[in-house]
PDB file of C-alpha atoms in Angstrom:
ATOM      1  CA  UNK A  27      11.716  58.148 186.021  1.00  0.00           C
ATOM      2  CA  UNK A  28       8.606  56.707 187.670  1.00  0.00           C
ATOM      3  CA  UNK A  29       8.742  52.947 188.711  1.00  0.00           C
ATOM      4  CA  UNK A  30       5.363  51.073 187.613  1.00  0.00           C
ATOM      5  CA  UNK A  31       3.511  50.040 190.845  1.00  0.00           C
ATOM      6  CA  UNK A  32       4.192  46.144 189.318  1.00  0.00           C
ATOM      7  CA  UNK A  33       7.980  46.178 189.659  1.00  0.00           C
ATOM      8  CA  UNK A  34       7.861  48.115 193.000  1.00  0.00           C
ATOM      9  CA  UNK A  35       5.528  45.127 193.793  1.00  0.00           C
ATOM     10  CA  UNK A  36       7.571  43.048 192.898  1.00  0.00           C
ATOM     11  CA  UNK A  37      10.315  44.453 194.575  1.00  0.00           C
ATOM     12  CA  UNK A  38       8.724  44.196 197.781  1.00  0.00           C
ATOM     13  CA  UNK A  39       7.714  40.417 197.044  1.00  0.00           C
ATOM     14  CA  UNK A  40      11.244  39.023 196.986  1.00  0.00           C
ATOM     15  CA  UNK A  41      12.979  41.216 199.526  1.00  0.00           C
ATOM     16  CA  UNK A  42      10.196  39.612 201.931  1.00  0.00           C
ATOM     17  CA  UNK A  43      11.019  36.005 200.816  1.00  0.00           C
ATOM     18  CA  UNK A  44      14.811  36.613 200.705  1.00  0.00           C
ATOM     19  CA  UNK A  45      14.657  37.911 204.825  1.00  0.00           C
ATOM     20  CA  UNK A  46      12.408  35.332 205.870  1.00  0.00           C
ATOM     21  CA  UNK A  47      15.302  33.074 204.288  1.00  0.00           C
ATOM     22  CA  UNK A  48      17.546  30.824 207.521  1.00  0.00           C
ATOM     23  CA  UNK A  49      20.935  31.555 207.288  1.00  0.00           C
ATOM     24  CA  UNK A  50      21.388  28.038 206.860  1.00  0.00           C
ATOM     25  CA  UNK A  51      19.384  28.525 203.483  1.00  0.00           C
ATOM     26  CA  UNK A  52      21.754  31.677 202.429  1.00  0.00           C
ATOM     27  CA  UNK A  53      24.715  29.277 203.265  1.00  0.00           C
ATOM     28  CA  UNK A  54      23.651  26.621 200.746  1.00  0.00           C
ATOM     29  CA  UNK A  55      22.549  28.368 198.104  1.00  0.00           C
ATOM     30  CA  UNK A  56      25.212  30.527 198.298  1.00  0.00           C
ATOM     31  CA  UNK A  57      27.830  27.380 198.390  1.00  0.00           C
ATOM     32  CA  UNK A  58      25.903  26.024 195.441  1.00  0.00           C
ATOM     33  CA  UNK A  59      26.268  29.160 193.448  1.00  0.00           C
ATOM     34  CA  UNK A  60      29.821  29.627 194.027  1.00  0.00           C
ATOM     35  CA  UNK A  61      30.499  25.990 192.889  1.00  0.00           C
ATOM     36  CA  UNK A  62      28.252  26.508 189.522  1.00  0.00           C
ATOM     37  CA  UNK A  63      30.320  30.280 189.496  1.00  0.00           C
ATOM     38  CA  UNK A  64      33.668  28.148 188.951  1.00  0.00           C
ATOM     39  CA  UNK A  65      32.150  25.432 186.149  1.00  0.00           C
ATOM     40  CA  UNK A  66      31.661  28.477 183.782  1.00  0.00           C
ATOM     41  CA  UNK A  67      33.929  29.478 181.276  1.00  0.00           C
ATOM     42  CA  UNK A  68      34.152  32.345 181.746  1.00  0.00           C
ATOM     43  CA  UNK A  69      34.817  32.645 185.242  1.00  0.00           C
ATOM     44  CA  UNK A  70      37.376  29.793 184.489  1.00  0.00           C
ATOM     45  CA  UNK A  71      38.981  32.229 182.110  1.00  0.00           C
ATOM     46  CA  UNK A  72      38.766  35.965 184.010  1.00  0.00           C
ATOM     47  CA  UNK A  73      42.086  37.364 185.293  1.00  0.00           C
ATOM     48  CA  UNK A  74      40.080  40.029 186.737  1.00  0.00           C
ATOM     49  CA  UNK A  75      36.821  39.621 188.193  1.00  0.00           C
ATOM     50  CA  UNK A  76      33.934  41.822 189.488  1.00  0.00           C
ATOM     51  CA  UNK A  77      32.081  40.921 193.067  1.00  0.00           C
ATOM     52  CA  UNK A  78      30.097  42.426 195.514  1.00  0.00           C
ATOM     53  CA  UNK A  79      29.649  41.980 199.332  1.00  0.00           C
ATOM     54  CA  UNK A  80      26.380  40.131 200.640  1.00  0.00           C
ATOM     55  CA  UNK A  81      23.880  42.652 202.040  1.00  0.00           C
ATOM     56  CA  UNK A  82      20.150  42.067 202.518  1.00  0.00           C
ATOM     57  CA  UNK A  83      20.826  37.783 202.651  1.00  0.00           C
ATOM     58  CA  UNK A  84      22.223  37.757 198.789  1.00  0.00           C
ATOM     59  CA  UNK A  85      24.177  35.530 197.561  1.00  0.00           C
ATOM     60  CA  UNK A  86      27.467  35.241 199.365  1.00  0.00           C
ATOM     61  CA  UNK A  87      30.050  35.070 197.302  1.00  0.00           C
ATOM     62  CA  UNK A  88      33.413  35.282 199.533  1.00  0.00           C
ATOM     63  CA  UNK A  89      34.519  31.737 199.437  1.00  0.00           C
ATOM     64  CA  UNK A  90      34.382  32.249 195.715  1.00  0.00           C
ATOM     65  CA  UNK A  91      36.865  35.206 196.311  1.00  0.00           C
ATOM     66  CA  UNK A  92      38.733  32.987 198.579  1.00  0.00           C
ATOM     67  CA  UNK A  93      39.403  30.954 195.862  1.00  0.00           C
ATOM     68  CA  UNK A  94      39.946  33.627 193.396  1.00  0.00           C
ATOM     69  CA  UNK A  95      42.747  34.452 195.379  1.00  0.00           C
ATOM     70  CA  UNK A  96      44.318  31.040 195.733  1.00  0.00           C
ATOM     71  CA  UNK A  97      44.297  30.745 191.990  1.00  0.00           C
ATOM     72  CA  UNK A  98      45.987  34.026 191.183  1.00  0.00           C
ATOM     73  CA  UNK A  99      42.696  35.881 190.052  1.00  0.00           C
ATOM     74  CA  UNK A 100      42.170  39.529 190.946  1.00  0.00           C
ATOM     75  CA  UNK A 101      38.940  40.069 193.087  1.00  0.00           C
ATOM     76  CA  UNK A 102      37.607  43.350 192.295  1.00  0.00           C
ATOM     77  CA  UNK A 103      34.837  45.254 194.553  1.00  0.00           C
ATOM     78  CA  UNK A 104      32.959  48.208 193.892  1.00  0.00           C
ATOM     79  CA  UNK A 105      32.745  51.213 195.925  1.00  0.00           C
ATOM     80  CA  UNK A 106      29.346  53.200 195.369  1.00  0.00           C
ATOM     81  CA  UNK A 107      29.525  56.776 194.917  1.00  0.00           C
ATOM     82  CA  UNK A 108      25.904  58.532 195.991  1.00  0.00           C
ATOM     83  CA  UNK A 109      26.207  61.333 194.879  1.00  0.00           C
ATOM     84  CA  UNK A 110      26.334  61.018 191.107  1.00  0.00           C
ATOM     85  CA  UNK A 111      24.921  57.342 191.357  1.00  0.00           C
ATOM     86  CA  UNK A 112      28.197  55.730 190.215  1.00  0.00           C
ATOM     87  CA  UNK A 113      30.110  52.511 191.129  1.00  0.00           C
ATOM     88  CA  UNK A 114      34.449  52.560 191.355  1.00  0.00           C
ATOM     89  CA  UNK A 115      36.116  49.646 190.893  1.00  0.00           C
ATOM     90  CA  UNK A 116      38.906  48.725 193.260  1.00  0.00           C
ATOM     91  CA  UNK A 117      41.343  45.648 193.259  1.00  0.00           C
ATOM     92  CA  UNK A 118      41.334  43.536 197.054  1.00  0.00           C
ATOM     93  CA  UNK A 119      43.424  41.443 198.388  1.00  0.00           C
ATOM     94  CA  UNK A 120      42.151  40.988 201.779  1.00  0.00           C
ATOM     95  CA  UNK A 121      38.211  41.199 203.398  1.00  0.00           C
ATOM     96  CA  UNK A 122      39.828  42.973 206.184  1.00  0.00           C
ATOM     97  CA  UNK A 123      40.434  45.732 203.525  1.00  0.00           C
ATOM     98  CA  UNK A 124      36.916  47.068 203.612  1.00  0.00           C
ATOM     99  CA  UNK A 125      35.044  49.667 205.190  1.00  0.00           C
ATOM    100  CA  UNK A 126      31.169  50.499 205.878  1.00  0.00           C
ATOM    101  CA  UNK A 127      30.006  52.109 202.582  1.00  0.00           C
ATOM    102  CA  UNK A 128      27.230  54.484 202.384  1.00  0.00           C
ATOM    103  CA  UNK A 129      24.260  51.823 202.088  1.00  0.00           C
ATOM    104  CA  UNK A 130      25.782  50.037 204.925  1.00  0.00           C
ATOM    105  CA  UNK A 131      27.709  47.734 202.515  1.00  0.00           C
ATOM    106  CA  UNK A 132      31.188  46.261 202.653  1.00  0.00           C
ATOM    107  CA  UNK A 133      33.256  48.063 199.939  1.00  0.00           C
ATOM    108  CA  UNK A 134      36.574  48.729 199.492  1.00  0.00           C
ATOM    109  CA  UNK A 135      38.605  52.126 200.522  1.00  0.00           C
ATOM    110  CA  UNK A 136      39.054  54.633 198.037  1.00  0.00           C
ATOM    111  CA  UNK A 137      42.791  54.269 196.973  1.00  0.00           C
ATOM    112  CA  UNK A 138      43.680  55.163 193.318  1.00  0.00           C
ATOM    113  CA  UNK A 139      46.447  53.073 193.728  1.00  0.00           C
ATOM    114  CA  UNK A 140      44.012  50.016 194.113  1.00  0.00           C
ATOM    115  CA  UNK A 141      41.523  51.472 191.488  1.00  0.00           C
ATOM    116  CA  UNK A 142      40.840  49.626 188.240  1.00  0.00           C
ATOM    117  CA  UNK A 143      39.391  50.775 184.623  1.00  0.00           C
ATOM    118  CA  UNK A 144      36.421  48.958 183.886  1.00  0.00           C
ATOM    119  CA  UNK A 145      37.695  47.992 180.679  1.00  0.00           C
ATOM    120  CA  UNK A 146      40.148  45.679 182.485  1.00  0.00           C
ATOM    121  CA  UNK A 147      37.519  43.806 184.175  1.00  0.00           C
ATOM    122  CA  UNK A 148      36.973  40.537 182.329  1.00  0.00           C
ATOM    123  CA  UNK A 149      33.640  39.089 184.233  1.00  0.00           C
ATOM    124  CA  UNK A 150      31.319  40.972 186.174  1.00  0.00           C
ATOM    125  CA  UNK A 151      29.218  38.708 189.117  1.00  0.00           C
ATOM    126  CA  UNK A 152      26.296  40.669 190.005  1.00  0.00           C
ATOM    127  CA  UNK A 153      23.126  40.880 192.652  1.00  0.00           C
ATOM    128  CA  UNK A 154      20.296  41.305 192.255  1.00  0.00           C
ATOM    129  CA  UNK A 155      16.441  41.113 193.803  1.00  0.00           C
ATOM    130  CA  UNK A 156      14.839  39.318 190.809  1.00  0.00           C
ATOM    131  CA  UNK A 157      15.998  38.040 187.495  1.00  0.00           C
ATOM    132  CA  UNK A 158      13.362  37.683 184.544  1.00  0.00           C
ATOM    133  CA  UNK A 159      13.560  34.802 181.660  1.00  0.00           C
ATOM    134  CA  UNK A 160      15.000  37.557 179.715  1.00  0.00           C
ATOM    135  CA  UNK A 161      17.920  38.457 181.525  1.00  0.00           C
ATOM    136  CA  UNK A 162      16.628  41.763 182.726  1.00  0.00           C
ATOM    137  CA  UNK A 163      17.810  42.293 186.550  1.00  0.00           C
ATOM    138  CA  UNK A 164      15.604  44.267 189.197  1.00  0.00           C
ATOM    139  CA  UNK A 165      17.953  45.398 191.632  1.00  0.00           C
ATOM    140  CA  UNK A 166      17.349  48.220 194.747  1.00  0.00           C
ATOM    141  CA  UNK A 167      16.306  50.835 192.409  1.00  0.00           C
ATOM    142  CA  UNK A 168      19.626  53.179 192.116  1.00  0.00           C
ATOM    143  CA  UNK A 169      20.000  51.953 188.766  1.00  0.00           C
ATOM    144  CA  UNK A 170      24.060  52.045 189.892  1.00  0.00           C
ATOM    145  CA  UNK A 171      24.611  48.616 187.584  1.00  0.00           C
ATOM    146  CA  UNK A 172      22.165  49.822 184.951  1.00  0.00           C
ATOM    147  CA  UNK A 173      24.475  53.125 184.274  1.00  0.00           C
ATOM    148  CA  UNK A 174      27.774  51.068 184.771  1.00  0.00           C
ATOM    149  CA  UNK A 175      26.702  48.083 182.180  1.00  0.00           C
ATOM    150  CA  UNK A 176      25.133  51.003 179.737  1.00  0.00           C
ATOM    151  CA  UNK A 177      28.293  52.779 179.724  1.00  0.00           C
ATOM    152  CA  UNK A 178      32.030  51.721 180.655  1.00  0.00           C
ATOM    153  CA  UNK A 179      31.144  47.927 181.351  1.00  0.00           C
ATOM    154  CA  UNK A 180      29.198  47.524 178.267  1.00  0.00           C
ATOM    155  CA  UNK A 181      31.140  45.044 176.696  1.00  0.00           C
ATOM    156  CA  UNK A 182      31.785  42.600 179.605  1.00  0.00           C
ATOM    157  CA  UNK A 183      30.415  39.406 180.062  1.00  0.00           C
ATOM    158  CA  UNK A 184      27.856  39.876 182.804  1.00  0.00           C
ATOM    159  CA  UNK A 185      25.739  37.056 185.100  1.00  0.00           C
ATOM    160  CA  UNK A 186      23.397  37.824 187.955  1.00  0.00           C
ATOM    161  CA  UNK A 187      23.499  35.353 190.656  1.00  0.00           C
ATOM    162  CA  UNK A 188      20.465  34.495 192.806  1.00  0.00           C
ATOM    163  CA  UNK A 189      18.396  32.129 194.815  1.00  0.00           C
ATOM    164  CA  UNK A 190      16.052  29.876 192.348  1.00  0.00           C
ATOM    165  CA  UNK A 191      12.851  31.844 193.684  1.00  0.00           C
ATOM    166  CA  UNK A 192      14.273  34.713 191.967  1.00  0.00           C
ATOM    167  CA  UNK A 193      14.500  33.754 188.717  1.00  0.00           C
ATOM    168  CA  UNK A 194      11.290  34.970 187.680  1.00  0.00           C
ATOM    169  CA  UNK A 195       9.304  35.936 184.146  1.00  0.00           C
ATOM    170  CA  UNK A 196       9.459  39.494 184.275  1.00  0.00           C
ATOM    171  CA  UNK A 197      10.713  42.259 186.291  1.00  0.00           C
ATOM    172  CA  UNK A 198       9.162  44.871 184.375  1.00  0.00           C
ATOM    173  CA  UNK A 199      12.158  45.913 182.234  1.00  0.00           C
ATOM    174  CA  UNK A 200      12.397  49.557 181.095  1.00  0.00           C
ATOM    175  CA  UNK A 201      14.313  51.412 178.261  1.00  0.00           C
ATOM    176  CA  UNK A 202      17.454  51.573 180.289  1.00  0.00           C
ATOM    177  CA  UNK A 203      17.693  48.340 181.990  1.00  0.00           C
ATOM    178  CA  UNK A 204      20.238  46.677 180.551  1.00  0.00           C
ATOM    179  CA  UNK A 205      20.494  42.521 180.580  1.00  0.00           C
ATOM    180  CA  UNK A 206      22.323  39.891 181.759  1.00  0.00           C
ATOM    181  CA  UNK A 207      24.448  37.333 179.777  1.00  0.00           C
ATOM    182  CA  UNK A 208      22.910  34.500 182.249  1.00  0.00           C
ATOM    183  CA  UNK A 209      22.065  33.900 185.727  1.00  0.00           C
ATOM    184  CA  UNK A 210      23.547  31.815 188.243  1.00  0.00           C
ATOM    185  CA  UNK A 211      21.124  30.031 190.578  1.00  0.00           C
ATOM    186  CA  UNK A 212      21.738  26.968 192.907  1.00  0.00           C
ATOM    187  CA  UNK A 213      20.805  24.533 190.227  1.00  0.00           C
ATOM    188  CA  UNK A 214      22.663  26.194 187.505  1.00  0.00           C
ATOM    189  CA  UNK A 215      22.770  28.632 185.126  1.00  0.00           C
ATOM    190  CA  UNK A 216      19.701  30.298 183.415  1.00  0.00           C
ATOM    191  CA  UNK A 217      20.365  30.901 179.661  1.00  0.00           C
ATOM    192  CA  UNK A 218      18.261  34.106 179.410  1.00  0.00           C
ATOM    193  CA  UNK A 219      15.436  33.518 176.583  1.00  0.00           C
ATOM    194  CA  UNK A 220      16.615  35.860 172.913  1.00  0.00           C
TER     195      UNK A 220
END
């Protein structure tokens, strides 16, 4: 698969404006986006919910898991497996749980005791580097989310969260890229176009 030149462009274009964010910036936005995370439905509604740990100045989502766990929710992390390109799905209780994952990511131990079908999930939160009007997500390139949304997590609800500078009018989507159900910026969610 050979990435156009426009989408690694692009790439490139908001991983710039995301590090020359403050942290104070990442702070708001990400408080913003957790607060518009818990107004939706189907957040309100999940039992078992999909996260990610910040990397790169995303979107932090931990006091969002923080509150998961005060309201009984299951906060669910993936664990990325290199070598076949494949996320695992792991139930945590505690931040102090994880370890330094290949990509220099926070992600959860590998415990099949703690590991969880992807059909059980019920809403999956994920990051991205751009967003398009359409719902299409460019992420780091791995295409990890692309094969996990294509396959086992094809049937659950899905929302990219991001900074409003990422919500952009294309990302260049290709045959396997597979959308979101809306995005989740500081100012509220983006109802991807049909």
């Amino acid at each position: 698969m050979v990435e156009s030149r426009k989408k690694k462009n692009l790439r490139n274009q908001m991983l710039k404006t995301r590090e020359i964010l403050s942290e104070s910036d990442v702070e708001t936005g990400s408080k913003k986006i957790c607060q518009q995370v818990m107004e939706l439905p189907q957040w309100e509604q999940a039992e078992r919910v999909l996260y990610y740990m910040p990397h790169r100045r995303e979107i932090d989502l931990r006091p969002l898991m923080k509150q998961a766990w005060l309201m009984g929710k299951k906060v669910i992390l993936p664990r990325a497996i290199p070598a076949n390109r494949l996320l695992i799905f792991y139930q945590v209780d505690h931040l102090d749980e994880l370890v330094l994952g290949a990509y220099g990511i926070w992600e959860p131990q590998s415990d099949e005791d703690r590991r969880i079908d992807p059909q059980e999930l019920d809403l999956a939160l994920v990051p991205g580097v751009a967003f398009d009007w359409k719902g299409y997500r460019l992420g780091y390139g791995g295409g990890y989310y692309d094969r996990f949304f294509a396959g086992p997590g094809a049937g659950i609800p899905r929302f990219g969260v991001g900074f409003s500078f990422q919500w952009v009018e294309t990302v260049y989507p290709e045959a396997h890229d597979v959308p979101m159900n809306g995005v989740v910026v500081p100012t509220g969610l983006m109802v991807p176009e049909k």
